[in-house]
Tab-separated table of N, CA and C in Angstrom:
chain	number	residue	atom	x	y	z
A	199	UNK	N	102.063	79.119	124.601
A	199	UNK	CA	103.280	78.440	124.983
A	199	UNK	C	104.506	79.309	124.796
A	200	UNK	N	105.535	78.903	125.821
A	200	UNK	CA	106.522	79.626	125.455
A	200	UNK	C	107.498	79.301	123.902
A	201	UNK	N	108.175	80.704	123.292
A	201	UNK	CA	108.871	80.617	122.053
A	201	UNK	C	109.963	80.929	122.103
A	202	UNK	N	110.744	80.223	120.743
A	202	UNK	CA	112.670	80.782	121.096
A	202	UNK	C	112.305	81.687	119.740
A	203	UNK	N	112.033	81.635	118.779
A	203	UNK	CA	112.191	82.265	117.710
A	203	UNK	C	110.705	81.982	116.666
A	204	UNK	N	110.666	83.229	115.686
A	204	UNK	CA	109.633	83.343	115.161
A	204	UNK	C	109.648	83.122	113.371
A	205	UNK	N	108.902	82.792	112.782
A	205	UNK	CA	109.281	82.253	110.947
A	205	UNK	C	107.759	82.841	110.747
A	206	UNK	N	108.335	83.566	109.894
A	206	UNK	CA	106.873	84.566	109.334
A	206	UNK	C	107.008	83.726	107.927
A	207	UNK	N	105.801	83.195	107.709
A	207	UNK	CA	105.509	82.963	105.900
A	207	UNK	C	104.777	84.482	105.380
A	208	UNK	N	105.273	84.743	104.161
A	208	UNK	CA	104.476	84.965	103.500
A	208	UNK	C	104.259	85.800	101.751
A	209	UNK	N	102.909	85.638	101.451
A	209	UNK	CA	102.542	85.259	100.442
A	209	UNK	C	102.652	86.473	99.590
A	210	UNK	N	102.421	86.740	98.373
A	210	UNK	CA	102.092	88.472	97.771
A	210	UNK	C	100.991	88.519	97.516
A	211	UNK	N	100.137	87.568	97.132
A	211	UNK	CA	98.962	88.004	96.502
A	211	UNK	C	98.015	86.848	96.445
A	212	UNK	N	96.757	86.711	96.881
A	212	UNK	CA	95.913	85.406	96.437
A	212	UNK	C	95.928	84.592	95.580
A	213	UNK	N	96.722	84.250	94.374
A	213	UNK	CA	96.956	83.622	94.067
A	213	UNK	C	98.365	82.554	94.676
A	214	UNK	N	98.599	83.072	95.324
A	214	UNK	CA	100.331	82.241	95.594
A	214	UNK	C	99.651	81.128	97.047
A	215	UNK	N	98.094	81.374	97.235
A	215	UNK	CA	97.502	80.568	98.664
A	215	UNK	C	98.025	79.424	98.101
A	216	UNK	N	97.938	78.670	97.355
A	216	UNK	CA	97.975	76.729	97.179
A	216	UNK	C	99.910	76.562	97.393
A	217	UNK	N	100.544	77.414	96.976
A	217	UNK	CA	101.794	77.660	97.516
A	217	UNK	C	102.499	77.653	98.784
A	218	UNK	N	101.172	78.879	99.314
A	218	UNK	CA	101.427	77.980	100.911
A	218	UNK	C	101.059	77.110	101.388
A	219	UNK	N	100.412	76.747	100.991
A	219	UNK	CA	99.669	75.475	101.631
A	219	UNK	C	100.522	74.177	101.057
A	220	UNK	N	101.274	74.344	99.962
A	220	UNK	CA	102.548	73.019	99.980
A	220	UNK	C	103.723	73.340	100.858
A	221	UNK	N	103.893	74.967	100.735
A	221	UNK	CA	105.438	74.861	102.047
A	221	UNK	C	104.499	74.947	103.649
A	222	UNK	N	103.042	74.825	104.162
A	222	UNK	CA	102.797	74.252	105.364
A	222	UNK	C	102.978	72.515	105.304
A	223	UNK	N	102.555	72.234	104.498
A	223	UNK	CA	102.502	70.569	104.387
A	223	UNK	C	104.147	70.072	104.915
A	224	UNK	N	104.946	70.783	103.844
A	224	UNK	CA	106.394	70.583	104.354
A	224	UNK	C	106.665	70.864	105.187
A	225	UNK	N	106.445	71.819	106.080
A	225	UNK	CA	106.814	72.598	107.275
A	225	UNK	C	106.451	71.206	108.739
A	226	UNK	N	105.109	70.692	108.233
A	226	UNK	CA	104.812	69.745	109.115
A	226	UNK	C	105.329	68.885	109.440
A	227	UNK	N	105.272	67.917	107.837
A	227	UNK	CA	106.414	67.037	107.493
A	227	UNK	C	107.623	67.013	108.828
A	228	UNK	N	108.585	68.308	108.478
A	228	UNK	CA	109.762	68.466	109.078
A	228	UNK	C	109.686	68.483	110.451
A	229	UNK	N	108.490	69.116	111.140
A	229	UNK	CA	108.444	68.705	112.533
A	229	UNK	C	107.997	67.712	113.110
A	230	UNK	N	107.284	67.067	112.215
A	230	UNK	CA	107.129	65.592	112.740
A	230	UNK	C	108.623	64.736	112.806
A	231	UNK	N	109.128	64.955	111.518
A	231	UNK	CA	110.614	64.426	112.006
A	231	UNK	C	111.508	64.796	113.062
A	232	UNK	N	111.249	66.040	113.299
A	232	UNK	CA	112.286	67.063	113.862
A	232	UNK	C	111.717	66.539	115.791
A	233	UNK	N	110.183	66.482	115.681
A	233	UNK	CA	110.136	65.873	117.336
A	233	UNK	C	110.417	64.783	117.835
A	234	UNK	N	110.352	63.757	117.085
A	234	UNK	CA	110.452	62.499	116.922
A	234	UNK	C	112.701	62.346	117.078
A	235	UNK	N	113.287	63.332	116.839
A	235	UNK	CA	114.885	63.374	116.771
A	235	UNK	C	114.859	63.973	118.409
A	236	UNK	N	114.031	65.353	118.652
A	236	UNK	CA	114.362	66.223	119.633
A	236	UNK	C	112.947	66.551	120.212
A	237	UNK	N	112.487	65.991	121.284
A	237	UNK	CA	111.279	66.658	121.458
A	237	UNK	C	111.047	67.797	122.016
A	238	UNK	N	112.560	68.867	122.176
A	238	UNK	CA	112.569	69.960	122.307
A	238	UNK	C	111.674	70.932	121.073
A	239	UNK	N	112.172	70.173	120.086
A	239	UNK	CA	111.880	71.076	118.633
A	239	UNK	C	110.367	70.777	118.349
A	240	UNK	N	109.545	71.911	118.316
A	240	UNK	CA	108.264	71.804	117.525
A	240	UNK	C	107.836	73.286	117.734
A	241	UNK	N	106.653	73.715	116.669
A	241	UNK	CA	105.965	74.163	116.495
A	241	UNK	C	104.734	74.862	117.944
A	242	UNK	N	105.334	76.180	118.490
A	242	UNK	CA	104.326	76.486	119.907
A	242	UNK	C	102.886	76.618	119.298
A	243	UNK	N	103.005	77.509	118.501
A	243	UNK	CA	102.011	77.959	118.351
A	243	UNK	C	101.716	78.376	116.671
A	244	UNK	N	101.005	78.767	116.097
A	244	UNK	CA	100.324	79.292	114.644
A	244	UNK	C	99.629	80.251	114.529
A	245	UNK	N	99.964	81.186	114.135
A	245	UNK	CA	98.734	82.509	114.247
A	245	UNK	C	98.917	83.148	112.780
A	246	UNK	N	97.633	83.218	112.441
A	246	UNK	CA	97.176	83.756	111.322
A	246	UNK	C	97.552	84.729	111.001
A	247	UNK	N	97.681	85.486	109.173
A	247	UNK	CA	97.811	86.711	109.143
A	247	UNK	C	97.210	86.932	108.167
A	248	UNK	N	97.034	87.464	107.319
A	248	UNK	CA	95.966	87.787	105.947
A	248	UNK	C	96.504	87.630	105.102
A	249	UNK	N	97.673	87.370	104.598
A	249	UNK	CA	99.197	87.161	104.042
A	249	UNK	C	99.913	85.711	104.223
A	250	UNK	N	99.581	85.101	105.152
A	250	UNK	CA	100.230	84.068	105.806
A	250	UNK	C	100.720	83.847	107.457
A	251	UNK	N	100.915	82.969	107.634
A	251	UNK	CA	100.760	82.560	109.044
A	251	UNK	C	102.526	82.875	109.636
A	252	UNK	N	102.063	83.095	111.155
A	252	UNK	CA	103.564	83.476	111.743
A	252	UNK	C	103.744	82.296	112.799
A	253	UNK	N	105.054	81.449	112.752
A	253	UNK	CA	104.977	80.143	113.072
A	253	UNK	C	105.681	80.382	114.582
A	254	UNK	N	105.564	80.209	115.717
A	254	UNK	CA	106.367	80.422	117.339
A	254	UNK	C	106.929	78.736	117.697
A	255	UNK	N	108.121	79.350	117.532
A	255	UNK	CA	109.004	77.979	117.164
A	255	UNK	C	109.568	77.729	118.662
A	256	UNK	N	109.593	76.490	119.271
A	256	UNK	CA	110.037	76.607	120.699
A	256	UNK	C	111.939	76.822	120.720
A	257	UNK	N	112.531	76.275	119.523
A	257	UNK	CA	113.696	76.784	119.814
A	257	UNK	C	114.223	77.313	118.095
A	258	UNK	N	115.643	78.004	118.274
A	258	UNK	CA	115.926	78.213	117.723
A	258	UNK	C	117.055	77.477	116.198
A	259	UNK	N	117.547	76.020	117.096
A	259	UNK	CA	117.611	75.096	116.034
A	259	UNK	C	116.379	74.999	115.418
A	260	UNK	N	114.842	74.849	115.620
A	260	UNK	CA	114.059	74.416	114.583
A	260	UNK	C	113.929	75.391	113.453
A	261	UNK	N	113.957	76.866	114.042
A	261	UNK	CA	114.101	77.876	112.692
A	261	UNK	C	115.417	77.554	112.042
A	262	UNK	N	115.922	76.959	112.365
A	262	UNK	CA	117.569	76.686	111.426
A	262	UNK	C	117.207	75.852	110.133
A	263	UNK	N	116.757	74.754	111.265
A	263	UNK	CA	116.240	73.776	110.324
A	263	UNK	C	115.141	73.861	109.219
A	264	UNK	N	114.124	74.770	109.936
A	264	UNK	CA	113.202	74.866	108.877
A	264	UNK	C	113.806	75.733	107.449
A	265	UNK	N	114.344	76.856	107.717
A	265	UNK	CA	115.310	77.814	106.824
A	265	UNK	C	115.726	76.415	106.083
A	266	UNK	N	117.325	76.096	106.399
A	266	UNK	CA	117.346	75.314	105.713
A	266	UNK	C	117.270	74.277	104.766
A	267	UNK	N	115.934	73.143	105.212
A	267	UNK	CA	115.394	72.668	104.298
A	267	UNK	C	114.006	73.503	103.661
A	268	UNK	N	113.061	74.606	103.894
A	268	UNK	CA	112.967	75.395	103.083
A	268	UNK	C	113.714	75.800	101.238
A	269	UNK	N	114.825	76.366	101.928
A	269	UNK	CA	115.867	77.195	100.984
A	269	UNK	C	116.001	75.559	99.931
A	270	UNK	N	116.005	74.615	100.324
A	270	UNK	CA	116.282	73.733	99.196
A	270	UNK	C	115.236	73.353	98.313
A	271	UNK	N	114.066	73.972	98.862
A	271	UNK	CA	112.629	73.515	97.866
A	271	UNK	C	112.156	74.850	97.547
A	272	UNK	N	112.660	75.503	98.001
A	272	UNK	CA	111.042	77.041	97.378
A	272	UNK	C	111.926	77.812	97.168
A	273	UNK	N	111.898	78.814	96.575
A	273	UNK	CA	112.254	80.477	96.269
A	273	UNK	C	111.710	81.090	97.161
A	274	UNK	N	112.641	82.184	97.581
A	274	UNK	CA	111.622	83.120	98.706
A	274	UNK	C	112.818	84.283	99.198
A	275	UNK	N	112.423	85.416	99.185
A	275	UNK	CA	113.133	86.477	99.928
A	275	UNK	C	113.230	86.440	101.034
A	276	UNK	N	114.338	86.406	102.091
A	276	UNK	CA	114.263	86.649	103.200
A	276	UNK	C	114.802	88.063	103.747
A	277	UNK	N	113.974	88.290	105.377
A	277	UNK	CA	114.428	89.351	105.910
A	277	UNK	C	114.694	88.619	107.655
A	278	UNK	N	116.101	89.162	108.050
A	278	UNK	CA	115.839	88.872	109.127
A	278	UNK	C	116.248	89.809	110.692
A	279	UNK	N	115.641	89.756	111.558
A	279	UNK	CA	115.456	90.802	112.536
A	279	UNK	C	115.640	90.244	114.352
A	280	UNK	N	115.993	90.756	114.601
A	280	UNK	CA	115.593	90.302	116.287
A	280	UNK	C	114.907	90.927	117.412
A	281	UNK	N	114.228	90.702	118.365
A	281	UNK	CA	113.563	91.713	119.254
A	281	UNK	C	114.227	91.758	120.683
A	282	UNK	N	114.328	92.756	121.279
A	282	UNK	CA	114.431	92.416	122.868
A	282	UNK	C	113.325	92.089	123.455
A	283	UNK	N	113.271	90.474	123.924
A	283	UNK	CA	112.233	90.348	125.299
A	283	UNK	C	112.308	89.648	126.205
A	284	UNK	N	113.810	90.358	126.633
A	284	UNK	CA	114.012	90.968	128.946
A	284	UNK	C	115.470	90.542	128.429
A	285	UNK	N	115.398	91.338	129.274
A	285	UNK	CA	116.731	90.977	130.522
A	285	UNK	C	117.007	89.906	131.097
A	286	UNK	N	118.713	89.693	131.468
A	286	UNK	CA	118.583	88.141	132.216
A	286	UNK	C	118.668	88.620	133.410
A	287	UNK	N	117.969	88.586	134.636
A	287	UNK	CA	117.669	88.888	135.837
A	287	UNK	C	119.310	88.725	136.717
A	288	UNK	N	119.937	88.317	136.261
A	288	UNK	CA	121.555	87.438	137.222
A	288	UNK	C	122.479	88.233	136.467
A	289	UNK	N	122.864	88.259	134.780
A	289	UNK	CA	123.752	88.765	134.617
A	289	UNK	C	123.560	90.564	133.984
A	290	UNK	N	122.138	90.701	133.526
A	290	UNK	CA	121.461	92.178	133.482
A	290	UNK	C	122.049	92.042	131.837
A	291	UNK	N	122.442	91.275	130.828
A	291	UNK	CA	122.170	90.530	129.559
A	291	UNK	C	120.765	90.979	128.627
A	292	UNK	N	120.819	91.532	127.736
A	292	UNK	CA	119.996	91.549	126.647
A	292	UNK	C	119.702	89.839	126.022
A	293	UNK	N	118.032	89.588	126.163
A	293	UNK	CA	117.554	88.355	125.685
A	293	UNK	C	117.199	88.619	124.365
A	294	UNK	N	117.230	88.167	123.029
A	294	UNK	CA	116.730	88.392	121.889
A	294	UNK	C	116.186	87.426	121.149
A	295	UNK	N	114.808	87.349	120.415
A	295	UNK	CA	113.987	86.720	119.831
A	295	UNK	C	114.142	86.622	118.429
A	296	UNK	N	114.681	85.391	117.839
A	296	UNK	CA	115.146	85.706	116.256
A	296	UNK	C	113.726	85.704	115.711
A	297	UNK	N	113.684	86.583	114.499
A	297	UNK	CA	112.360	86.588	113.580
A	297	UNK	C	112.888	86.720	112.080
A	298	UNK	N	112.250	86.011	111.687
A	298	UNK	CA	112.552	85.288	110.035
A	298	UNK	C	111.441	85.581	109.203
A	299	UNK	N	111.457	86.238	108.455
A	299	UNK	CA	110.523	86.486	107.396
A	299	UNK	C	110.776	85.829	106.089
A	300	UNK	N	110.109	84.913	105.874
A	300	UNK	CA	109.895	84.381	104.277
A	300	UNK	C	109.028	85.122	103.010
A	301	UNK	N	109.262	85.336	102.710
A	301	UNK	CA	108.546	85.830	101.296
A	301	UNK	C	107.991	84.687	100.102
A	302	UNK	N	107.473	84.056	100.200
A	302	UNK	CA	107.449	83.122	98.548
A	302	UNK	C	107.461	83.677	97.436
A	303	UNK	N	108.183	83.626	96.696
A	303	UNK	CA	108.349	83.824	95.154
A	303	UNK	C	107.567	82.569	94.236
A	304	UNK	N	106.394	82.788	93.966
A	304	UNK	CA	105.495	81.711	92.982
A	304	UNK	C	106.323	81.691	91.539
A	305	UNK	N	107.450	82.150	91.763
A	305	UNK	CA	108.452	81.420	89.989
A	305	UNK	C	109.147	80.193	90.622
A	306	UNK	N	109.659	79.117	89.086
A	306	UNK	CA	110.880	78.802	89.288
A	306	UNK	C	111.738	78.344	88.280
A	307	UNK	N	112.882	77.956	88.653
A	307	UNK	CA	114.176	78.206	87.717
A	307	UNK	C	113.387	77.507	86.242
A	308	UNK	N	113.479	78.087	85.060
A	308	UNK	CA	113.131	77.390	84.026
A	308	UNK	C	111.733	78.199	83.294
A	309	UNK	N	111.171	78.685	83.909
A	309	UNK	CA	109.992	79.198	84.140
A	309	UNK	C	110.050	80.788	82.978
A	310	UNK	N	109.007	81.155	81.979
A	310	UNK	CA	109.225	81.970	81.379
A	310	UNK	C	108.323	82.833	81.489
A	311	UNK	N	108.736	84.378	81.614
A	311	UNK	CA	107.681	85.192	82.137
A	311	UNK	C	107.586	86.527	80.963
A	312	UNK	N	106.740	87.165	81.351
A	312	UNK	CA	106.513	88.198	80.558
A	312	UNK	C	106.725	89.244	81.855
A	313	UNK	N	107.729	90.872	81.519
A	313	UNK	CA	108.209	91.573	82.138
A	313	UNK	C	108.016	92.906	81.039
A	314	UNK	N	107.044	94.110	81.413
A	314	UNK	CA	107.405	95.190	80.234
A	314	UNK	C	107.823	94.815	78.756
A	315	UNK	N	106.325	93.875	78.282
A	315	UNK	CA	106.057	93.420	77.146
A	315	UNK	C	107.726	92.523	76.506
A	316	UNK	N	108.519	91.841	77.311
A	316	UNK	CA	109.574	91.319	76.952
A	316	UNK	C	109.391	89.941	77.669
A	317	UNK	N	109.709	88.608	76.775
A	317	UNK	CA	109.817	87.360	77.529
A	317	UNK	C	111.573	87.036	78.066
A	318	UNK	N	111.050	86.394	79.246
A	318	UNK	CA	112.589	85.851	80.268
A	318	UNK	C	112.408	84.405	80.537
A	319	UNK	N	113.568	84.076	80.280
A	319	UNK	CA	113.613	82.658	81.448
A	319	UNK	C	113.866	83.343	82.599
A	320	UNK	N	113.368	82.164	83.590
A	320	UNK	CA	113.762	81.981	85.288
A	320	UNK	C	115.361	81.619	84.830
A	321	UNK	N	116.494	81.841	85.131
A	321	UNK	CA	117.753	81.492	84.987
A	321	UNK	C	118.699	80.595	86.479
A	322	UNK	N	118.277	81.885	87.444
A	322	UNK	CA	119.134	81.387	88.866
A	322	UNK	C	118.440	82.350	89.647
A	323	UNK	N	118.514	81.943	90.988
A	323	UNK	CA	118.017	82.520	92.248
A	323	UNK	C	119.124	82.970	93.386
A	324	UNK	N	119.708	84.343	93.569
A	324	UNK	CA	120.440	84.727	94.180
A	324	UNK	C	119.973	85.128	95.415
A	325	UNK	N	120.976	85.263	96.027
A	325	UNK	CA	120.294	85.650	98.069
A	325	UNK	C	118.978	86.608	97.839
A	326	UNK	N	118.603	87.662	97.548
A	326	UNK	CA	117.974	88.648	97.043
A	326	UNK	C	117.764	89.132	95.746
A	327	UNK	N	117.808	88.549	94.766
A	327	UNK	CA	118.105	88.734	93.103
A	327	UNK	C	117.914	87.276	92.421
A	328	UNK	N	117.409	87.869	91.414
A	328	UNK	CA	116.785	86.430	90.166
A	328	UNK	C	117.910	86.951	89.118
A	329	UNK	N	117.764	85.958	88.394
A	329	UNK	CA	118.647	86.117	86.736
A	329	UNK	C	117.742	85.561	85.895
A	330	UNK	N	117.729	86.303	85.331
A	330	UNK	CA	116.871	86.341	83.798
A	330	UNK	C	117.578	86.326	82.425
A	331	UNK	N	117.339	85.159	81.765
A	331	UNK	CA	118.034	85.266	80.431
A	331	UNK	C	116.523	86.077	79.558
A	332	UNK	N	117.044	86.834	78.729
A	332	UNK	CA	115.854	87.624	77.598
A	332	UNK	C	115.493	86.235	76.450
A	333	UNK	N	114.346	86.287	76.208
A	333	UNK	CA	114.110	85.024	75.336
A	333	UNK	C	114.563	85.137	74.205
A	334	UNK	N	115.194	84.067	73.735
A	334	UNK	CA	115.829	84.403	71.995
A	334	UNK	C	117.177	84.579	71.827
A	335	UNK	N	117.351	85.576	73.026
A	335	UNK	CA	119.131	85.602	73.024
A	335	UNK	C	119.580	85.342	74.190
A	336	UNK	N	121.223	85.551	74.177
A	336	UNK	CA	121.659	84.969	75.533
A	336	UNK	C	121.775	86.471	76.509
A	337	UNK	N	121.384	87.381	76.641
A	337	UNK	CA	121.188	88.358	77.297
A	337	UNK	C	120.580	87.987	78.866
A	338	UNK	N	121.229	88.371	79.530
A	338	UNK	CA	120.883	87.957	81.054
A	338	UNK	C	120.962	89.957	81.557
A	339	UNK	N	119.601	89.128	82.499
A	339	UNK	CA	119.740	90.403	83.524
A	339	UNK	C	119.579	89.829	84.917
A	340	UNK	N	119.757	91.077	85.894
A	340	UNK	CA	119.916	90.680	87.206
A	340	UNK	C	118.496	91.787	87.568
A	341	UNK	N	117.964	91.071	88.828
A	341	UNK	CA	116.735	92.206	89.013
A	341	UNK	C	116.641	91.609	90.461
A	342	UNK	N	116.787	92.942	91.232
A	342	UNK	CA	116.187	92.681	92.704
A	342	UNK	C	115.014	92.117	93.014
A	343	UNK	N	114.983	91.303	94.146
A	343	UNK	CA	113.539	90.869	94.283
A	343	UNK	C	112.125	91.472	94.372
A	344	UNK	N	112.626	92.977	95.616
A	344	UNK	CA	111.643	94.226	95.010
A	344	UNK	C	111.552	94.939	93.894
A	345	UNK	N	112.084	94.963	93.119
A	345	UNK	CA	112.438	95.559	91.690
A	345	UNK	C	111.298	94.969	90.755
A	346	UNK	N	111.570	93.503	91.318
A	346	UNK	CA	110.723	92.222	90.335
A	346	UNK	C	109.374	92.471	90.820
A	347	UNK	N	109.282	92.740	91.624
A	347	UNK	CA	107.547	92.357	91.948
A	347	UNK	C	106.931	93.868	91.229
A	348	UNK	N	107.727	95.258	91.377
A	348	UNK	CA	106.958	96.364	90.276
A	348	UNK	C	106.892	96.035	89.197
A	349	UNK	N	107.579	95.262	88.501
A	349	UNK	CA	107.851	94.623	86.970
A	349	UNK	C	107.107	94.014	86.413
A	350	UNK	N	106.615	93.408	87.278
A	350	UNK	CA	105.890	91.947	86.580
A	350	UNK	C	104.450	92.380	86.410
């Protein structure tokens, strides 16, 4: 089927599978609401990846929407990109395909981890960056999201 835009899930490591499988449940959820408002908006297609699935969204409000209510339930890094695919035949216009990459982050706020034999709280979740209080004292650090995943 045809697509307006693309929402890549995905996972780091076999353990984070039951993770996705609660933000697909939600994902559904939302398009059942979302067709039922607009029956423009749904889900084209689903295609697998070894990592997680890449979702072909028929328009580009539904990646809004999904982002959106996403970002209010899960942690997750995003990256985002666009492709050229065509031309507009009348005005000779660049067409572009938004693509959204999710990352899941299996922490969350509250959550205490072990980092280079040192314990952290989960503190806050920034666009790209966590905050970590050090356990015991009030010492906070900031750590990129790639930073975090060599760390841990």
């Amino acid at each position: 089927g045809r697509f307006d835009a693309v929402l890549q899930l995905r996972i780091q490591n076999e353990n984070d599978r039951q993770l996705l499988e609660q933000v697909m449940t939600f994902i559904l959820k939302i398009e059942d609401q979302e067709k039922l408002r607009d029956p423009k908006n749904f889900i084209s297609k689903v295609e697998k990846t070894p990592n997680g699935p890449d979702l072909k969204l028929s328009t580009n409000t539904m990646l809004k929407i999904f982002y959106t209510e996403l970002k209010k339930k899960f942690n997750f890094q995003t990256k985002r990109s666009v492709k050229l695919i065509k031309r507009d035949p009348t005005t000779g216009a660049d067409i572009y395909r938004q693509h959204v990459l999710v990352k899941l982050i299996p922490i969350r706020v509250g959550d205490l981890i072990q980092m280079e034999n040192t314990q952290y709280y989960v503190k806050r979740f920034y666009e790209n960056q966590i905050l970590f209080e050090k356990y015991g004292t009030s010492e906070s650090i900031r750590i990129k999201f790639s930073q975090f995943e060599k760390k841990k």
